[in-house]
């Protein structure tokens, strides 16, 4: 990647650069090059269809990690109104890698929570690149318990490579915090809608994605481990990440066919970063459609619905 340009996008970007040069030349020299420009534009259109219509798993992973990909705060600004951010886990501190608070969705109060990896370098460092510590998950749990108490639907945005793996996180109970979230989310009475917007890595993602509905952006991925981590374990060679990505079946399309994901949300050509407003509108519509039938259910029906969803994933047997 170079200044946001992905390797496989280079031929298309070079062609668009030539078109821009011809347009500039036309304006400066007052020479009619409309036919040449039209030919190149058609070539660019076909090339765009070819590239983005046949993306490999690894290319989708690259788009999910794009430096300009919208973050949770971007979507909160576009999708919700009257957002009030709440801080702290009431135990240790506040973790900026997870943001959350109260907002209005289509005029009704909801609780919205999500991973936040930051925008520029300073922000990314402050937010630990979206890798939450246990206090982040405890903050998320506190906000979800509040939502359950006051009967507010919960909307979660997932975008993390995983929970922070450092020793300080382990010392403060990283695994316990994640496990507690899984247990508690399973029993909440209110609707829970989860949206994977970028990377959905391991328990760090799962800790806020035990919902009634799991939605996923077209070029996002959701996995038990990163492709690099899987390659390092399987072949002791992280450079085989592309092979691992294919084997893991981590794309939205793979997971939809496996019954893990309930809906795939289409992205603009090239990824969500190409048109944040259009992407936000698509996410808002998908959340609205998923939320409507859940609101019509009773508390018990919503809990049963959530349990049934996860019971259908995979195959298992009971003994005794």
JSON list of C-alpha atoms in Angstrom, two decimals, residues 3 6 71 111 183 245 261 269 299:
[
{"chain": "A", "resi": 3, "resn": "UNK", "atom": "CA", "xyz": [-0.63, 6.59, 0.23]},
{"chain": "A", "resi": 6, "resn": "UNK", "atom": "CA", "xyz": [-3.52, -0.89, -2.91]},
{"chain": "A", "resi": 71, "resn": "UNK", "atom": "CA", "xyz": [-14.31, 4.12, 11.55]},
{"chain": "A", "resi": 111, "resn": "UNK", "atom": "CA", "xyz": [-27.08, 2.42, 22.83]},
{"chain": "A", "resi": 183, "resn": "UNK", "atom": "CA", "xyz": [-22.21, -14.63, 28.75]},
{"chain": "A", "resi": 245, "resn": "UNK", "atom": "CA", "xyz": [-6.87, -16.14, 4.23]},
{"chain": "A", "resi": 261, "resn": "UNK", "atom": "CA", "xyz": [-23.69, -13.79, 8.88]},
{"chain": "A", "resi": 269, "resn": "UNK", "atom": "CA", "xyz": [-16.87, 0.01, -5.79]},
{"chain": "A", "resi": 299, "resn": "UNK", "atom": "CA", "xyz": [-38.12, -10.16, 25.74]}
]
